[in-house]
XYZ file of C-alpha atoms in Angstrom:
223
model
C 119.928 -43.014 151.908
C 116.805 -44.178 153.724
C 115.537 -45.883 150.548
C 118.841 -47.662 149.998
C 118.955 -48.884 153.581
C 115.407 -50.177 153.248
C 116.228 -51.967 149.982
C 119.382 -53.464 151.494
C 117.367 -54.973 154.347
C 114.822 -56.442 151.938
C 117.464 -57.866 149.606
C 119.289 -59.366 152.604
C 116.331 -61.712 153.150
C 117.139 -63.324 149.791
C 120.420 -64.582 151.262
C 118.582 -66.787 153.737
C 118.951 -70.547 153.441
C 115.265 -70.857 154.320
C 113.079 -71.180 151.234
C 110.075 -69.530 152.914
C 112.134 -66.498 153.963
C 113.447 -66.021 150.427
C 109.958 -66.322 148.982
C 108.524 -63.742 151.377
C 111.478 -61.466 150.623
C 110.846 -61.706 146.859
C 107.166 -60.968 147.309
C 107.847 -57.954 149.519
C 110.491 -56.655 147.135
C 108.116 -57.063 144.194
C 105.440 -55.017 145.946
C 107.998 -52.308 146.661
C 109.217 -52.349 143.041
C 105.690 -51.904 141.691
C 104.931 -49.171 144.214
C 108.143 -47.255 143.475
C 107.805 -47.730 139.730
C 110.331 -48.011 136.930
C 112.161 -44.868 138.048
C 113.679 -46.695 141.022
C 114.049 -50.171 139.551
C 117.691 -49.527 138.728
C 118.358 -48.970 142.436
C 116.731 -52.297 143.262
C 118.737 -54.107 140.576
C 121.912 -52.485 141.881
C 121.230 -53.756 145.406
C 120.621 -57.250 144.044
C 123.970 -57.111 142.271
C 125.793 -55.688 145.291
C 124.334 -58.023 147.923
C 124.038 -61.359 146.083
C 127.597 -62.019 144.979
C 128.706 -65.551 145.841
C 127.703 -69.187 146.022
C 123.998 -69.976 146.047
C 123.228 -66.232 146.123
C 124.039 -66.079 142.415
C 121.259 -68.579 141.772
C 118.891 -66.497 143.863
C 119.752 -63.288 141.999
C 118.623 -64.489 138.576
C 115.442 -65.984 139.984
C 114.629 -62.830 141.968
C 115.257 -60.526 139.002
C 112.778 -62.458 136.877
C 110.212 -62.472 139.689
C 110.461 -58.679 139.978
C 110.339 -58.050 136.228
C 107.303 -60.289 135.856
C 105.455 -58.173 138.413
C 106.751 -54.785 137.232
C 106.705 -54.961 133.428
C 102.902 -55.138 133.037
C 102.611 -51.886 135.040
C 105.164 -49.691 133.222
C 105.261 -47.766 129.960
C 107.510 -48.645 127.041
C 110.877 -46.971 127.506
C 110.600 -46.549 131.265
C 113.306 -49.178 131.912
C 115.721 -47.890 129.265
C 117.970 -46.162 131.793
C 118.623 -49.372 133.742
C 118.601 -51.718 130.717
C 122.443 -51.969 130.587
C 122.566 -53.150 134.217
C 119.682 -55.577 133.724
C 121.336 -57.059 130.641
C 124.611 -57.544 132.536
C 122.774 -59.401 135.309
C 120.908 -61.578 132.819
C 124.043 -62.470 130.863
C 126.001 -63.183 134.028
C 123.297 -65.639 135.074
C 123.309 -67.394 131.695
C 127.036 -67.431 130.918
C 128.820 -66.726 134.202
C 129.506 -68.457 137.498
C 125.811 -68.894 138.287
C 125.342 -71.015 135.160
C 128.254 -73.244 136.119
C 126.926 -73.747 139.634
C 123.570 -74.923 138.281
C 125.379 -78.004 137.050
C 126.557 -78.964 140.531
C 124.209 -81.662 141.798
C 124.510 -80.686 145.442
C 123.150 -77.224 144.677
C 120.579 -78.316 142.119
C 119.068 -80.792 144.553
C 118.728 -78.365 147.436
C 117.901 -74.995 145.863
C 114.662 -74.314 144.047
C 116.332 -71.401 142.251
C 118.937 -73.757 140.775
C 116.401 -76.017 139.098
C 116.059 -73.748 136.060
C 117.337 -70.523 134.532
C 114.761 -67.739 134.539
C 116.996 -65.210 132.797
C 115.816 -66.235 129.322
C 112.322 -65.142 130.331
C 113.794 -61.999 131.903
C 115.333 -61.053 128.557
C 111.952 -61.494 126.875
C 110.270 -59.249 129.437
C 112.918 -56.561 129.069
C 112.749 -56.668 125.258
C 109.005 -56.089 125.414
C 109.327 -52.682 127.121
C 112.536 -51.094 125.822
C 112.454 -48.261 123.321
C 113.573 -50.069 120.169
C 115.591 -47.101 118.880
C 118.279 -47.115 120.181
C 118.044 -49.395 123.256
C 118.033 -52.619 121.212
C 121.797 -52.049 120.952
C 121.990 -52.767 124.680
C 120.610 -56.255 124.020
C 121.650 -57.995 120.810
C 125.353 -57.015 120.536
C 125.954 -57.826 124.205
C 124.441 -61.287 123.835
C 126.829 -62.018 120.973
C 129.815 -60.641 122.880
C 128.988 -62.567 126.057
C 128.647 -65.824 124.137
C 132.010 -65.327 122.429
C 133.729 -64.344 125.675
C 132.298 -67.449 127.361
C 133.524 -69.690 124.554
C 130.353 -69.667 122.509
C 132.232 -69.953 119.240
C 133.374 -73.455 120.162
C 131.002 -74.558 122.931
C 127.628 -75.948 121.935
C 126.044 -75.111 125.282
C 126.967 -71.443 125.084
C 125.903 -71.246 121.453
C 122.505 -72.726 122.356
C 122.138 -70.305 125.266
C 122.899 -67.354 122.997
C 120.407 -68.648 120.448
C 117.713 -68.970 123.113
C 118.395 -65.447 124.406
C 118.069 -64.073 120.886
C 114.860 -66.053 120.371
C 113.425 -64.562 123.559
C 114.476 -61.092 122.368
C 112.486 -61.643 119.188
C 109.420 -62.726 121.155
C 109.668 -59.701 123.425
C 110.240 -57.265 120.561
C 107.292 -58.703 118.636
C 105.055 -57.562 121.498
C 106.779 -54.170 121.811
C 104.728 -51.290 120.352
C 107.857 -49.164 119.791
C 109.131 -51.556 117.094
C 108.190 -50.126 113.699
C 108.668 -51.765 110.315
C 111.228 -49.236 109.054
C 113.641 -49.308 112.037
C 113.289 -53.079 112.315
C 114.141 -53.538 108.627
C 117.143 -51.231 108.893
C 118.401 -53.038 111.991
C 118.032 -56.491 110.425
C 119.871 -55.283 107.307
C 122.642 -53.993 109.545
C 122.965 -57.326 111.330
C 123.112 -59.234 108.050
C 125.718 -56.952 106.507
C 127.819 -57.143 109.682
C 127.751 -60.879 110.333
C 127.340 -62.545 106.931
C 130.596 -63.055 104.991
C 130.857 -61.076 101.733
C 130.615 -62.931 98.435
C 133.917 -63.882 96.843
C 135.030 -61.275 94.387
C 132.234 -58.987 95.458
C 132.552 -55.419 96.575
C 133.175 -54.670 100.208
C 129.904 -54.405 102.163
C 128.576 -50.954 102.895
C 128.773 -49.736 106.493
C 126.048 -51.367 108.535
C 123.115 -49.075 109.336
C 121.879 -48.805 112.894
C 118.403 -48.378 114.359
C 119.231 -44.708 114.891
C 119.426 -44.276 111.106
C 115.830 -45.386 110.849
C 114.725 -42.692 113.263
C 115.091 -40.094 110.470
C 112.061 -40.257 108.123
C 112.915 -41.081 104.519
C 113.293 -37.960 102.455
C 113.507 -35.761 105.542
C 115.899 -32.822 105.831
């Protein structure tokens, strides 16, 4: 309870209209995140989600999350953020496809808020992808990007399709630097994606069930 109250007070500084107050709040929160480690980062992300819920605060949330990840990720081991990856992905996708993305297009906000000048959540996705355990946590990333794009109108909206493409590109960059990504599970996962999303040939047999990264966790020929 004491930790949550402390985090709530720190996160509250990010709601300030004063740029200098928000910056000092981010810096203090980043120091706390590094000191507490990955084990408590989910609690910090939860307070960001709970406290920054409307108006310009949505712009601040995405910017703050990237600032914290950029400080924390170089200090943690691969897999240490797996438990909070679902929450982090939801925050990232909400920033890219949700109300925050729409507000970035409002000139009055874009001209007055530093956080509205750009979207940092693409870089956040890259950072997260670089430290997840590939098997099976990649399923918290790629399928949700596709689903969010479709739900936001990505099938018919060029902007959403481009955003989804950029998120996937950043995932690839992050995973390429992730030591938990082996050739066998990566190959199995890519084959699964292709068999799931590419249309079958006319007159051809129905595609086999798509494998998952978990299938690759069993060594070939093992019992």
